[in-house]
Amino acid sequence: REARAMVKPLVGWKEIASAIGVSVRTAQTLRITHGLPVANLTARTVFVERAAIAAWLRDVAQRSRAGRATSGA
């Protein structure tokens, strides 16, 4: 059961936002500003695979660390 939960995609902005710890509006903004890998399931429903969210979070964290390193902070 646990393994199946890990492969089940996140469907809808509420699930996606909850998974990354932000509000729905922030998740929607992150899609535009930082390339949150969300796809449209229907005209009004979005989804993302959990593995894609995990990879995106790692990439964002890595870019953030790299930005701090080059800015001298």
PDB file of N, CA and C in Angstrom:
ATOM      1  N   ARG A   1       0.828  -1.189   0.000  1.00  0.00           N
ATOM      2  CA  ARG A   1       0.000   0.000   0.000  1.00  0.00           C
ATOM      3  C   ARG A   1       0.875   1.256   0.000  1.00  0.00           C
ATOM      4  N   GLU A   2       1.931   1.297   0.821  1.00  0.00           N
ATOM      5  CA  GLU A   2       2.818   2.449   0.881  1.00  0.00           C
ATOM      6  C   GLU A   2       3.501   2.710  -0.455  1.00  0.00           C
ATOM      7  N   ALA A   3       3.961   1.664  -1.117  1.00  0.00           N
ATOM      8  CA  ALA A   3       4.641   1.817  -2.402  1.00  0.00           C
ATOM      9  C   ALA A   3       3.685   2.384  -3.446  1.00  0.00           C
ATOM     10  N   ARG A   4       2.449   1.944  -3.414  1.00  0.00           N
ATOM     11  CA  ARG A   4       1.471   2.439  -4.377  1.00  0.00           C
ATOM     12  C   ARG A   4       1.179   3.917  -4.126  1.00  0.00           C
ATOM     13  N   ALA A   5       1.175   4.342  -2.877  1.00  0.00           N
ATOM     14  CA  ALA A   5       0.941   5.752  -2.560  1.00  0.00           C
ATOM     15  C   ALA A   5       2.063   6.626  -3.104  1.00  0.00           C
ATOM     16  N   MET A   6       3.272   6.104  -3.167  1.00  0.00           N
ATOM     17  CA  MET A   6       4.402   6.872  -3.669  1.00  0.00           C
ATOM     18  C   MET A   6       4.337   7.068  -5.178  1.00  0.00           C
ATOM     19  N   VAL A   7       3.687   6.177  -5.915  1.00  0.00           N
ATOM     20  CA  VAL A   7       3.615   6.324  -7.367  1.00  0.00           C
ATOM     21  C   VAL A   7       2.320   6.998  -7.822  1.00  0.00           C
ATOM     22  N   LYS A   8       1.352   7.097  -6.927  1.00  0.00           N
ATOM     23  CA  LYS A   8       0.090   7.760  -7.270  1.00  0.00           C
ATOM     24  C   LYS A   8       0.366   9.245  -7.480  1.00  0.00           C
ATOM     25  N   PRO A   9      -0.050   9.789  -8.628  1.00  0.00           N
ATOM     26  CA  PRO A   9       0.219  11.204  -8.870  1.00  0.00           C
ATOM     27  C   PRO A   9      -0.585  12.109  -7.940  1.00  0.00           C
ATOM     28  N   LEU A  10      -0.077  13.309  -7.764  1.00  0.00           N
ATOM     29  CA  LEU A  10      -0.807  14.326  -7.022  1.00  0.00           C
ATOM     30  C   LEU A  10      -1.775  14.978  -8.008  1.00  0.00           C
ATOM     31  N   VAL A  11      -3.037  15.032  -7.646  1.00  0.00           N
ATOM     32  CA  VAL A  11      -4.057  15.579  -8.545  1.00  0.00           C
ATOM     33  C   VAL A  11      -4.718  16.772  -7.870  1.00  0.00           C
ATOM     34  N   GLY A  12      -4.706  17.890  -8.552  1.00  0.00           N
ATOM     35  CA  GLY A  12      -5.327  19.111  -8.050  1.00  0.00           C
ATOM     36  C   GLY A  12      -4.337  19.992  -7.311  1.00  0.00           C
ATOM     37  N   TRP A  13      -4.625  21.283  -7.335  1.00  0.00           N
ATOM     38  CA  TRP A  13      -3.716  22.245  -6.712  1.00  0.00           C
ATOM     39  C   TRP A  13      -3.585  22.051  -5.219  1.00  0.00           C
ATOM     40  N   LYS A  14      -4.653  21.631  -4.536  1.00  0.00           N
ATOM     41  CA  LYS A  14      -4.577  21.431  -3.086  1.00  0.00           C
ATOM     42  C   LYS A  14      -3.569  20.348  -2.731  1.00  0.00           C
ATOM     43  N   GLU A  15      -3.611  19.220  -3.430  1.00  0.00           N
ATOM     44  CA  GLU A  15      -2.665  18.126  -3.160  1.00  0.00           C
ATOM     45  C   GLU A  15      -1.236  18.544  -3.479  1.00  0.00           C
ATOM     46  N   ILE A  16      -1.059  19.212  -4.606  1.00  0.00           N
ATOM     47  CA  ILE A  16       0.272  19.641  -5.034  1.00  0.00           C
ATOM     48  C   ILE A  16       0.850  20.637  -4.031  1.00  0.00           C
ATOM     49  N   ALA A  17       0.057  21.633  -3.671  1.00  0.00           N
ATOM     50  CA  ALA A  17       0.512  22.648  -2.721  1.00  0.00           C
ATOM     51  C   ALA A  17       0.856  22.029  -1.375  1.00  0.00           C
ATOM     52  N   SER A  18       0.025  21.123  -0.911  1.00  0.00           N
ATOM     53  CA  SER A  18       0.272  20.456   0.363  1.00  0.00           C
ATOM     54  C   SER A  18       1.584  19.656   0.328  1.00  0.00           C
ATOM     55  N   ALA A  19       1.846  19.009  -0.786  1.00  0.00           N
ATOM     56  CA  ALA A  19       3.050  18.185  -0.912  1.00  0.00           C
ATOM     57  C   ALA A  19       4.332  19.002  -0.839  1.00  0.00           C
ATOM     58  N   ILE A  20       4.274  20.256  -1.294  1.00  0.00           N
ATOM     59  CA  ILE A  20       5.489  21.076  -1.261  1.00  0.00           C
ATOM     60  C   ILE A  20       5.444  22.128  -0.150  1.00  0.00           C
ATOM     61  N   GLY A  21       4.375  22.120   0.640  1.00  0.00           N
ATOM     62  CA  GLY A  21       4.305  22.975   1.810  1.00  0.00           C
ATOM     63  C   GLY A  21       4.044  24.445   1.545  1.00  0.00           C
ATOM     64  N   VAL A  22       3.240  24.722   0.532  1.00  0.00           N
ATOM     65  CA  VAL A  22       2.903  26.115   0.214  1.00  0.00           C
ATOM     66  C   VAL A  22       1.397  26.232  -0.002  1.00  0.00           C
ATOM     67  N   SER A  23       0.927  27.458  -0.177  1.00  0.00           N
ATOM     68  CA  SER A  23      -0.489  27.662  -0.476  1.00  0.00           C
ATOM     69  C   SER A  23      -0.768  27.304  -1.940  1.00  0.00           C
ATOM     70  N   VAL A  24      -2.033  27.159  -2.256  1.00  0.00           N
ATOM     71  CA  VAL A  24      -2.429  26.868  -3.632  1.00  0.00           C
ATOM     72  C   VAL A  24      -1.944  27.982  -4.553  1.00  0.00           C
ATOM     73  N   ARG A  25      -2.152  29.226  -4.158  1.00  0.00           N
ATOM     74  CA  ARG A  25      -1.742  30.359  -4.997  1.00  0.00           C
ATOM     75  C   ARG A  25      -0.228  30.374  -5.222  1.00  0.00           C
ATOM     76  N   THR A  26       0.537  30.053  -4.180  1.00  0.00           N
ATOM     77  CA  THR A  26       1.988  30.014  -4.330  1.00  0.00           C
ATOM     78  C   THR A  26       2.401  28.891  -5.272  1.00  0.00           C
ATOM     79  N   ALA A  27       1.759  27.744  -5.170  1.00  0.00           N
ATOM     80  CA  ALA A  27       2.059  26.637  -6.083  1.00  0.00           C
ATOM     81  C   ALA A  27       1.782  27.046  -7.524  1.00  0.00           C
ATOM     82  N   GLN A  28       0.679  27.743  -7.742  1.00  0.00           N
ATOM     83  CA  GLN A  28       0.348  28.204  -9.087  1.00  0.00           C
ATOM     84  C   GLN A  28       1.390  29.202  -9.592  1.00  0.00           C
ATOM     85  N   THR A  29       1.855  30.060  -8.716  1.00  0.00           N
ATOM     86  CA  THR A  29       2.894  31.024  -9.082  1.00  0.00           C
ATOM     87  C   THR A  29       4.211  30.312  -9.380  1.00  0.00           C
ATOM     88  N   LEU A  30       4.543  29.307  -8.578  1.00  0.00           N
ATOM     89  CA  LEU A  30       5.786  28.556  -8.799  1.00  0.00           C
ATOM     90  C   LEU A  30       5.780  27.846 -10.150  1.00  0.00           C
ATOM     91  N   ARG A  31       4.613  27.461 -10.611  1.00  0.00           N
ATOM     92  CA  ARG A  31       4.516  26.850 -11.939  1.00  0.00           C
ATOM     93  C   ARG A  31       5.018  27.819 -13.002  1.00  0.00           C
ATOM     94  N   ILE A  32       4.658  29.085 -12.851  1.00  0.00           N
ATOM     95  CA  ILE A  32       5.028  30.107 -13.829  1.00  0.00           C
ATOM     96  C   ILE A  32       6.466  30.582 -13.626  1.00  0.00           C
ATOM     97  N   THR A  33       6.826  30.878 -12.385  1.00  0.00           N
ATOM     98  CA  THR A  33       8.111  31.523 -12.118  1.00  0.00           C
ATOM     99  C   THR A  33       9.293  30.572 -11.990  1.00  0.00           C
ATOM    100  N   HIS A  34       9.038  29.343 -11.529  1.00  0.00           N
ATOM    101  CA  HIS A  34      10.136  28.406 -11.279  1.00  0.00           C
ATOM    102  C   HIS A  34       9.960  27.056 -11.965  1.00  0.00           C
ATOM    103  N   GLY A  35       9.003  26.960 -12.864  1.00  0.00           N
ATOM    104  CA  GLY A  35       8.847  25.743 -13.653  1.00  0.00           C
ATOM    105  C   GLY A  35       8.359  24.521 -12.903  1.00  0.00           C
ATOM    106  N   LEU A  36       7.499  24.725 -11.902  1.00  0.00           N
ATOM    107  CA  LEU A  36       6.903  23.582 -11.207  1.00  0.00           C
ATOM    108  C   LEU A  36       6.286  22.666 -12.259  1.00  0.00           C
ATOM    109  N   PRO A  37       6.699  21.399 -12.312  1.00  0.00           N
ATOM    110  CA  PRO A  37       6.321  20.510 -13.427  1.00  0.00           C
ATOM    111  C   PRO A  37       4.902  19.962 -13.339  1.00  0.00           C
ATOM    112  N   VAL A  38       3.927  20.824 -13.518  1.00  0.00           N
ATOM    113  CA  VAL A  38       2.520  20.458 -13.424  1.00  0.00           C
ATOM    114  C   VAL A  38       1.946  20.353 -14.825  1.00  0.00           C
ATOM    115  N   ALA A  39       1.137  19.332 -15.048  1.00  0.00           N
ATOM    116  CA  ALA A  39       0.496  19.135 -16.354  1.00  0.00           C
ATOM    117  C   ALA A  39      -1.017  19.186 -16.180  1.00  0.00           C
ATOM    118  N   ASN A  40      -1.703  19.538 -17.247  1.00  0.00           N
ATOM    119  CA  ASN A  40      -3.163  19.569 -17.212  1.00  0.00           C
ATOM    120  C   ASN A  40      -3.716  18.183 -17.512  1.00  0.00           C
ATOM    121  N   LEU A  41      -4.561  17.706 -16.610  1.00  0.00           N
ATOM    122  CA  LEU A  41      -5.259  16.442 -16.799  1.00  0.00           C
ATOM    123  C   LEU A  41      -6.521  16.693 -17.629  1.00  0.00           C
ATOM    124  N   THR A  42      -7.231  17.734 -17.264  1.00  0.00           N
ATOM    125  CA  THR A  42      -8.381  18.227 -18.028  1.00  0.00           C
ATOM    126  C   THR A  42      -8.233  19.741 -18.093  1.00  0.00           C
ATOM    127  N   ALA A  43      -9.213  20.408 -18.646  1.00  0.00           N
ATOM    128  CA  ALA A  43      -9.145  21.871 -18.747  1.00  0.00           C
ATOM    129  C   ALA A  43      -9.057  22.533 -17.374  1.00  0.00           C
ATOM    130  N   ARG A  44      -9.595  21.882 -16.342  1.00  0.00           N
ATOM    131  CA  ARG A  44      -9.624  22.491 -15.005  1.00  0.00           C
ATOM    132  C   ARG A  44      -8.866  21.710 -13.948  1.00  0.00           C
ATOM    133  N   THR A  45      -8.252  20.601 -14.302  1.00  0.00           N
ATOM    134  CA  THR A  45      -7.573  19.755 -13.318  1.00  0.00           C
ATOM    135  C   THR A  45      -6.116  19.568 -13.702  1.00  0.00           C
ATOM    136  N   VAL A  46      -5.229  19.728 -12.715  1.00  0.00           N
ATOM    137  CA  VAL A  46      -3.796  19.552 -12.943  1.00  0.00           C
ATOM    138  C   VAL A  46      -3.292  18.344 -12.163  1.00  0.00           C
ATOM    139  N   PHE A  47      -2.140  17.828 -12.589  1.00  0.00           N
ATOM    140  CA  PHE A  47      -1.526  16.716 -11.871  1.00  0.00           C
ATOM    141  C   PHE A  47      -0.019  16.761 -12.053  1.00  0.00           C
ATOM    142  N   VAL A  48       0.666  16.032 -11.185  1.00  0.00           N
ATOM    143  CA  VAL A  48       2.122  15.889 -11.289  1.00  0.00           C
ATOM    144  C   VAL A  48       2.508  14.574 -10.613  1.00  0.00           C
ATOM    145  N   GLU A  49       3.475  13.906 -11.173  1.00  0.00           N
ATOM    146  CA  GLU A  49       3.994  12.686 -10.553  1.00  0.00           C
ATOM    147  C   GLU A  49       4.838  13.067  -9.341  1.00  0.00           C
ATOM    148  N   ARG A  50       4.767  12.261  -8.302  1.00  0.00           N
ATOM    149  CA  ARG A  50       5.518  12.548  -7.081  1.00  0.00           C
ATOM    150  C   ARG A  50       7.025  12.588  -7.338  1.00  0.00           C
ATOM    151  N   ALA A  51       7.501  11.733  -8.208  1.00  0.00           N
ATOM    152  CA  ALA A  51       8.933  11.719  -8.521  1.00  0.00           C
ATOM    153  C   ALA A  51       9.353  13.024  -9.190  1.00  0.00           C
ATOM    154  N   ALA A  52       8.476  13.591 -10.010  1.00  0.00           N
ATOM    155  CA  ALA A  52       8.784  14.862 -10.676  1.00  0.00           C
ATOM    156  C   ALA A  52       8.855  15.991  -9.662  1.00  0.00           C
ATOM    157  N   ILE A  53       7.974  15.970  -8.662  1.00  0.00           N
ATOM    158  CA  ILE A  53       8.012  16.988  -7.602  1.00  0.00           C
ATOM    159  C   ILE A  53       9.308  16.857  -6.808  1.00  0.00           C
ATOM    160  N   ALA A  54       9.682  15.632  -6.470  1.00  0.00           N
ATOM    161  CA  ALA A  54      10.913  15.420  -5.704  1.00  0.00           C
ATOM    162  C   ALA A  54      12.125  15.927  -6.477  1.00  0.00           C
ATOM    163  N   ALA A  55      12.171  15.631  -7.762  1.00  0.00           N
ATOM    164  CA  ALA A  55      13.293  16.092  -8.596  1.00  0.00           C
ATOM    165  C   ALA A  55      13.293  17.611  -8.706  1.00  0.00           C
ATOM    166  N   TRP A  56      12.117  18.204  -8.859  1.00  0.00           N
ATOM    167  CA  TRP A  56      12.014  19.654  -8.959  1.00  0.00           C
ATOM    168  C   TRP A  56      12.487  20.320  -7.663  1.00  0.00           C
ATOM    169  N   LEU A  57      12.077  19.780  -6.520  1.00  0.00           N
ATOM    170  CA  LEU A  57      12.500  20.336  -5.236  1.00  0.00           C
ATOM    171  C   LEU A  57      14.012  20.253  -5.076  1.00  0.00           C
ATOM    172  N   ARG A  58      14.617  19.127  -5.474  1.00  0.00           N
ATOM    173  CA  ARG A  58      16.088  19.001  -5.405  1.00  0.00           C
ATOM    174  C   ARG A  58      16.747  20.043  -6.296  1.00  0.00           C
ATOM    175  N   ASP A  59      16.217  20.228  -7.499  1.00  0.00           N
ATOM    176  CA  ASP A  59      16.786  21.181  -8.442  1.00  0.00           C
ATOM    177  C   ASP A  59      16.683  22.613  -7.917  1.00  0.00           C
ATOM    178  N   VAL A  60      15.539  22.966  -7.362  1.00  0.00           N
ATOM    179  CA  VAL A  60      15.351  24.312  -6.811  1.00  0.00           C
ATOM    180  C   VAL A  60      16.322  24.543  -5.658  1.00  0.00           C
ATOM    181  N   ALA A  61      16.472  23.554  -4.790  1.00  0.00           N
ATOM    182  CA  ALA A  61      17.398  23.684  -3.659  1.00  0.00           C
ATOM    183  C   ALA A  61      18.838  23.828  -4.159  1.00  0.00           C
ATOM    184  N   GLN A  62      19.189  23.064  -5.164  1.00  0.00           N
ATOM    185  CA  GLN A  62      20.542  23.119  -5.722  1.00  0.00           C
ATOM    186  C   GLN A  62      20.810  24.488  -6.359  1.00  0.00           C
ATOM    187  N   ARG A  63      19.838  25.001  -7.113  1.00  0.00           N
ATOM    188  CA  ARG A  63      19.998  26.319  -7.728  1.00  0.00           C
ATOM    189  C   ARG A  63      20.103  27.404  -6.665  1.00  0.00           C
ATOM    190  N   SER A  64      19.356  27.253  -5.586  1.00  0.00           N
ATOM    191  CA  SER A  64      19.398  28.226  -4.506  1.00  0.00           C
ATOM    192  C   SER A  64      20.773  28.241  -3.844  1.00  0.00           C
ATOM    193  N   ARG A  65      21.308  27.033  -3.585  1.00  0.00           N
ATOM    194  CA  ARG A  65      22.664  26.944  -3.001  1.00  0.00           C
ATOM    195  C   ARG A  65      23.704  27.525  -3.945  1.00  0.00           C
ATOM    196  N   ALA A  66      23.577  27.248  -5.229  1.00  0.00           N
ATOM    197  CA  ALA A  66      24.530  27.750  -6.213  1.00  0.00           C
ATOM    198  C   ALA A  66      24.446  29.277  -6.289  1.00  0.00           C
ATOM    199  N   GLY A  67      23.258  29.831  -6.201  1.00  0.00           N
ATOM    200  CA  GLY A  67      23.084  31.273  -6.245  1.00  0.00           C
ATOM    201  C   GLY A  67      23.727  31.952  -5.051  1.00  0.00           C
ATOM    202  N   ARG A  68      23.596  31.335  -3.879  1.00  0.00           N
ATOM    203  CA  ARG A  68      24.215  31.894  -2.678  1.00  0.00           C
ATOM    204  C   ARG A  68      25.729  31.816  -2.770  1.00  0.00           C
ATOM    205  N   ALA A  69      26.228  30.736  -3.345  1.00  0.00           N
ATOM    206  CA  ALA A  69      27.681  30.561  -3.461  1.00  0.00           C
ATOM    207  C   ALA A  69      28.277  31.602  -4.409  1.00  0.00           C
ATOM    208  N   THR A  70      27.595  31.925  -5.493  1.00  0.00           N
ATOM    209  CA  THR A  70      28.150  32.889  -6.451  1.00  0.00           C
ATOM    210  C   THR A  70      27.954  34.331  -5.995  1.00  0.00           C
ATOM    211  N   SER A  71      26.976  34.565  -5.111  1.00  0.00           N
ATOM    212  CA  SER A  71      26.745  35.941  -4.652  1.00  0.00           C
ATOM    213  C   SER A  71      27.605  36.285  -3.445  1.00  0.00           C
ATOM    214  N   GLY A  72      28.277  35.273  -2.885  1.00  0.00           N
ATOM    215  CA  GLY A  72      29.137  35.509  -1.748  1.00  0.00           C
ATOM    216  C   GLY A  72      28.408  35.511  -0.422  1.00  0.00           C
ATOM    217  N   ALA A  73      27.145  35.142  -0.426  1.00  0.00           N
ATOM    218  CA  ALA A  73      26.371  35.127   0.814  1.00  0.00           C
ATOM    219  C   ALA A  73      26.564  33.852   1.580  1.00  0.00           C
TER     220      ALA A  73
END
